[in-house]
Each structure stands twice: as structure tokens, then as C-alpha cells.
């Protein structure tokens, strides 16, 4: 049987190793991370229960200090570049949140590809768009006209030329 203090050190070390493996080697947060957290919490609990108050406080304080140390040191290492997302959504890379091109669809006609109840898909200028009506149901393959744009919503109604 191993001494309680050694068991606590092993659990703390194992917990930090599992969390390190989870963050660096395994994408996402899953079994290894959860087991690491459980191991650290159990080590702190065991220190309070099996040893004494001072040992429990030392284990908890050690866990907090190691965590703070890692958060302070990791951003300065190459490992951090693998963990954090470095890609930016920039205009020069083709990212565009503007929907100004939708304004050119006003007064354009098209045909419904699905039933609009009240939203669905329509073909306008040979392109598919998600469209919406003002609480009106429009059957499939009906001629429609775009009459209003609100944000990224294209409002359509039945065309008079059906």
C-alpha cells in the first residue's frame, strides 16, 4: 500500500498530465480532460480526508498555483500556437458580412423551388436563395418577385404574372 501523501501527488500529477494531453494532443474536450479534473479534485479531497487540514490546503493551493502558472507560461510557448485559433476573418481574405448585394434582388422575379410556408427556397437570377413571405403560403414552382430586404432576409410575394 502506498502512503497517502504519495497517492495525492500521483493523482495531482496524473490530473495535470491528462489535462495537458487533452489540450495539446486530443482535439476538443473529452474523457482525458474530465478524468484529469476528477483526478485533481479527488487528490484535493483525499488530502483533506486522509491527511490533515494543512495537507488539503497545500494540495488545493498547489493545484491553483500550477494552473495559474500554466496560464501565465503557455501563451509564450509554441504549444499555445497549436491550441488557440489564429485564423482571422478579414476582408482581404474574402470574408464579407455585408449583404449589400442582396439589394440588387429587389423587383427581380424568380420561381419557388420549395413550398414557402412562409419560408423556403427560390431561384432568382439563376441562383438559389432562402426567402420568406409575409405569412403567406406559396406553392412550389410559382413565379415570385422580391420586394423587400431586411438584414439577410429576402421577402417575396407572388408575381402578378403567374
mmCIF file of C-alpha atoms in Angstrom:
data_model
loop_
_atom_site.group_PDB
_atom_site.id
_atom_site.type_symbol
_atom_site.label_atom_id
_atom_site.label_comp_id
_atom_site.label_asym_id
_atom_site.label_seq_id
_atom_site.Cartn_x
_atom_site.Cartn_y
_atom_site.Cartn_z
ATOM 1 C CA UNK A 1 0.000 0.000 0.000
ATOM 2 C CA UNK A 2 1.403 3.391 -0.928
ATOM 3 C CA UNK A 3 1.434 6.261 1.547
ATOM 4 C CA UNK A 4 -1.437 8.756 1.314
ATOM 5 C CA UNK A 5 0.859 11.687 0.528
ATOM 6 C CA UNK A 6 2.385 9.811 -2.429
ATOM 7 C CA UNK A 7 -1.071 8.862 -3.714
ATOM 8 C CA UNK A 8 -2.111 12.533 -3.599
ATOM 9 C CA UNK A 9 1.000 13.635 -5.510
ATOM 10 C CA UNK A 10 0.403 10.916 -8.117
ATOM 11 C CA UNK A 11 -3.258 11.946 -8.536
ATOM 12 C CA UNK A 12 -2.339 15.625 -8.901
ATOM 13 C CA UNK A 13 0.401 14.831 -11.420
ATOM 14 C CA UNK A 14 -1.824 12.452 -13.350
ATOM 15 C CA UNK A 15 -4.593 15.052 -13.440
ATOM 16 C CA UNK A 16 -2.342 17.741 -14.874
ATOM 17 C CA UNK A 17 -0.835 15.308 -17.382
ATOM 18 C CA UNK A 18 -4.304 14.253 -18.563
ATOM 19 C CA UNK A 19 -5.428 17.861 -18.948
ATOM 20 C CA UNK A 20 -2.209 18.662 -20.829
ATOM 21 C CA UNK A 21 -2.787 15.703 -23.161
ATOM 22 C CA UNK A 22 -6.381 16.812 -23.697
ATOM 23 C CA UNK A 23 -5.479 20.382 -24.599
ATOM 24 C CA UNK A 24 -2.401 19.693 -26.723
ATOM 25 C CA UNK A 25 -2.811 16.281 -28.330
ATOM 26 C CA UNK A 26 -6.531 15.498 -28.423
ATOM 27 C CA UNK A 27 -8.873 17.982 -30.102
ATOM 28 C CA UNK A 28 -11.930 19.077 -28.142
ATOM 29 C CA UNK A 29 -12.627 18.390 -24.503
ATOM 30 C CA UNK A 30 -13.470 14.830 -23.648
ATOM 31 C CA UNK A 31 -12.626 11.869 -21.488
ATOM 32 C CA UNK A 32 -8.986 12.746 -20.753
ATOM 33 C CA UNK A 33 -9.844 16.289 -19.654
ATOM 34 C CA UNK A 34 -12.725 15.161 -17.480
ATOM 35 C CA UNK A 35 -10.604 12.414 -15.906
ATOM 36 C CA UNK A 36 -7.855 14.969 -15.285
ATOM 37 C CA UNK A 37 -10.236 17.304 -13.478
ATOM 38 C CA UNK A 38 -11.688 14.415 -11.468
ATOM 39 C CA UNK A 39 -8.172 13.273 -10.538
ATOM 40 C CA UNK A 40 -7.188 16.745 -9.302
ATOM 41 C CA UNK A 41 -10.411 17.190 -7.332
ATOM 42 C CA UNK A 42 -10.057 13.702 -5.821
ATOM 43 C CA UNK A 43 -6.448 14.414 -4.837
ATOM 44 C CA UNK A 44 -7.531 17.583 -3.028
ATOM 45 C CA UNK A 45 -10.394 15.703 -1.339
ATOM 46 C CA UNK A 46 -8.063 12.882 -0.288
ATOM 47 C CA UNK A 47 -5.579 15.344 1.143
ATOM 48 C CA UNK A 48 -8.301 16.844 3.344
ATOM 49 C CA UNK A 49 -9.844 13.479 4.295
ATOM 50 C CA UNK A 50 -6.807 11.203 4.670
ATOM 51 C CA UNK A 51 -4.155 13.585 5.931
ATOM 52 C CA UNK A 52 -4.948 16.860 7.659
ATOM 53 C CA UNK A 53 -6.234 20.362 7.011
ATOM 54 C CA UNK A 54 -2.797 21.711 6.170
ATOM 55 C CA UNK A 55 -2.182 18.969 3.577
ATOM 56 C CA UNK A 56 -5.587 19.648 2.000
ATOM 57 C CA UNK A 57 -4.890 23.356 1.777
ATOM 58 C CA UNK A 58 -1.449 22.612 0.317
ATOM 59 C CA UNK A 59 -2.939 20.313 -2.342
ATOM 60 C CA UNK A 60 -5.633 22.829 -3.281
ATOM 61 C CA UNK A 61 -3.144 25.694 -3.333
ATOM 62 C CA UNK A 62 -0.721 23.648 -5.427
ATOM 63 C CA UNK A 63 -3.478 22.920 -7.944
ATOM 64 C CA UNK A 64 -4.397 26.593 -8.187
ATOM 65 C CA UNK A 65 -0.778 27.744 -8.481
ATOM 66 C CA UNK A 66 0.095 25.169 -11.155
ATOM 67 C CA UNK A 67 -2.996 26.173 -13.130
ATOM 68 C CA UNK A 68 -2.143 29.883 -12.874
ATOM 69 C CA UNK A 69 1.471 29.152 -13.805
ATOM 70 C CA UNK A 70 0.380 27.235 -16.894
ATOM 71 C CA UNK A 71 -1.969 30.030 -17.961
ATOM 72 C CA UNK A 72 0.865 32.518 -17.486
ATOM 73 C CA UNK A 73 3.574 30.481 -19.263
ATOM 74 C CA UNK A 74 1.620 28.684 -22.023
ATOM 75 C CA UNK A 75 0.811 31.790 -24.121
ATOM 76 C CA UNK A 76 4.549 32.384 -24.529
ATOM 77 C CA UNK A 77 5.265 28.909 -25.932
ATOM 78 C CA UNK A 78 4.871 27.196 -29.299
ATOM 79 C CA UNK A 79 2.287 24.884 -27.757
ATOM 80 C CA UNK A 80 -0.085 27.836 -27.359
ATOM 81 C CA UNK A 81 0.007 28.459 -31.128
ATOM 82 C CA UNK A 82 -1.310 24.926 -31.630
ATOM 83 C CA UNK A 83 -4.096 25.391 -29.080
ATOM 84 C CA UNK A 84 -5.516 28.780 -29.997
ATOM 85 C CA UNK A 85 -7.269 29.718 -33.198
ATOM 86 C CA UNK A 86 -5.068 32.033 -35.219
ATOM 87 C CA UNK A 87 -7.165 32.460 -38.362
ATOM 88 C CA UNK A 88 -8.911 35.795 -38.694
ATOM 89 C CA UNK A 89 -11.900 36.609 -40.815
ATOM 90 C CA UNK A 90 -10.536 39.504 -42.831
ATOM 91 C CA UNK A 91 -11.909 41.284 -45.859
ATOM 92 C CA UNK A 92 -8.684 40.785 -47.838
ATOM 93 C CA UNK A 93 -9.123 37.026 -47.359
ATOM 94 C CA UNK A 94 -12.620 37.151 -48.843
ATOM 95 C CA UNK A 95 -14.688 37.344 -45.669
ATOM 96 C CA UNK A 96 -17.633 39.695 -46.007
ATOM 97 C CA UNK A 97 -20.518 40.185 -43.612
ATOM 98 C CA UNK A 98 -22.162 42.751 -45.824
ATOM 99 C CA UNK A 99 -25.300 41.668 -47.609
ATOM 100 C CA UNK A 100 -25.422 44.744 -49.883
ATOM 101 C CA UNK A 101 -25.553 42.538 -52.975
ATOM 102 C CA UNK A 102 -28.998 41.384 -51.843
ATOM 103 C CA UNK A 103 -30.386 44.865 -52.527
ATOM 104 C CA UNK A 104 -29.937 44.191 -56.250
ATOM 105 C CA UNK A 105 -32.592 41.471 -55.944
ATOM 106 C CA UNK A 106 -35.423 43.925 -55.235
ATOM 107 C CA UNK A 107 -38.001 43.810 -58.070
ATOM 108 C CA UNK A 108 -36.315 40.720 -59.540
ATOM 109 C CA UNK A 109 -38.532 37.786 -60.429
ATOM 110 C CA UNK A 110 -37.886 34.148 -59.843
ATOM 111 C CA UNK A 111 -39.549 30.817 -59.179
ATOM 112 C CA UNK A 112 -40.089 28.904 -55.951
ATOM 113 C CA UNK A 113 -38.090 25.698 -55.657
ATOM 114 C CA UNK A 114 -39.861 24.605 -52.482
ATOM 115 C CA UNK A 115 -43.175 25.476 -50.922
ATOM 116 C CA UNK A 116 -42.877 28.739 -48.992
ATOM 117 C CA UNK A 117 -44.687 28.366 -45.674
ATOM 118 C CA UNK A 118 -43.721 31.117 -45.052
ATOM 119 C CA UNK A 119 -40.026 30.460 -45.763
ATOM 120 C CA UNK A 120 -38.350 28.272 -48.314
ATOM 121 C CA UNK A 121 -36.034 28.318 -51.308
ATOM 122 C CA UNK A 122 -36.409 30.232 -54.548
ATOM 123 C CA UNK A 123 -34.401 30.629 -57.739
ATOM 124 C CA UNK A 124 -33.776 34.278 -58.589
ATOM 125 C CA UNK A 125 -31.373 35.212 -61.422
ATOM 126 C CA UNK A 126 -30.248 31.575 -61.701
ATOM 127 C CA UNK A 127 -29.154 31.487 -58.028
ATOM 128 C CA UNK A 128 -30.779 29.744 -55.066
ATOM 129 C CA UNK A 129 -31.803 31.933 -52.129
ATOM 130 C CA UNK A 130 -33.541 31.332 -48.837
ATOM 131 C CA UNK A 131 -36.609 33.550 -48.984
ATOM 132 C CA UNK A 132 -39.560 34.412 -46.763
ATOM 133 C CA UNK A 133 -43.104 35.665 -47.273
ATOM 134 C CA UNK A 134 -45.293 37.823 -45.061
ATOM 135 C CA UNK A 135 -47.205 34.863 -43.526
ATOM 136 C CA UNK A 136 -48.391 33.766 -46.962
ATOM 137 C CA UNK A 137 -48.063 30.210 -48.224
ATOM 138 C CA UNK A 138 -46.821 29.919 -51.802
ATOM 139 C CA UNK A 139 -46.740 26.577 -53.598
ATOM 140 C CA UNK A 140 -43.715 25.094 -55.333
ATOM 141 C CA UNK A 141 -42.846 26.262 -58.863
ATOM 142 C CA UNK A 142 -44.787 29.550 -58.621
ATOM 143 C CA UNK A 143 -43.436 32.800 -60.050
ATOM 144 C CA UNK A 144 -42.412 35.238 -57.288
ATOM 145 C CA UNK A 145 -40.957 38.735 -57.002
ATOM 146 C CA UNK A 146 -38.539 40.012 -54.364
ATOM 147 C CA UNK A 147 -39.889 43.231 -52.850
ATOM 148 C CA UNK A 148 -38.018 43.845 -49.582
ATOM 149 C CA UNK A 149 -34.652 43.082 -47.950
ATOM 150 C CA UNK A 150 -34.247 43.188 -44.146
ATOM 151 C CA UNK A 151 -30.756 42.252 -42.997
ATOM 152 C CA UNK A 152 -30.180 38.916 -44.685
ATOM 153 C CA UNK A 153 -33.871 38.145 -45.224
ATOM 154 C CA UNK A 154 -35.290 38.325 -48.732
ATOM 155 C CA UNK A 155 -39.047 38.922 -48.716
ATOM 156 C CA UNK A 156 -41.016 37.716 -51.725
ATOM 157 C CA UNK A 157 -44.613 37.641 -52.886
ATOM 158 C CA UNK A 158 -46.495 36.020 -55.744
ATOM 159 C CA UNK A 159 -45.851 37.710 -59.030
ATOM 160 C CA UNK A 160 -48.869 39.175 -60.797
ATOM 161 C CA UNK A 161 -47.726 37.384 -63.979
ATOM 162 C CA UNK A 162 -48.447 33.817 -62.817
#
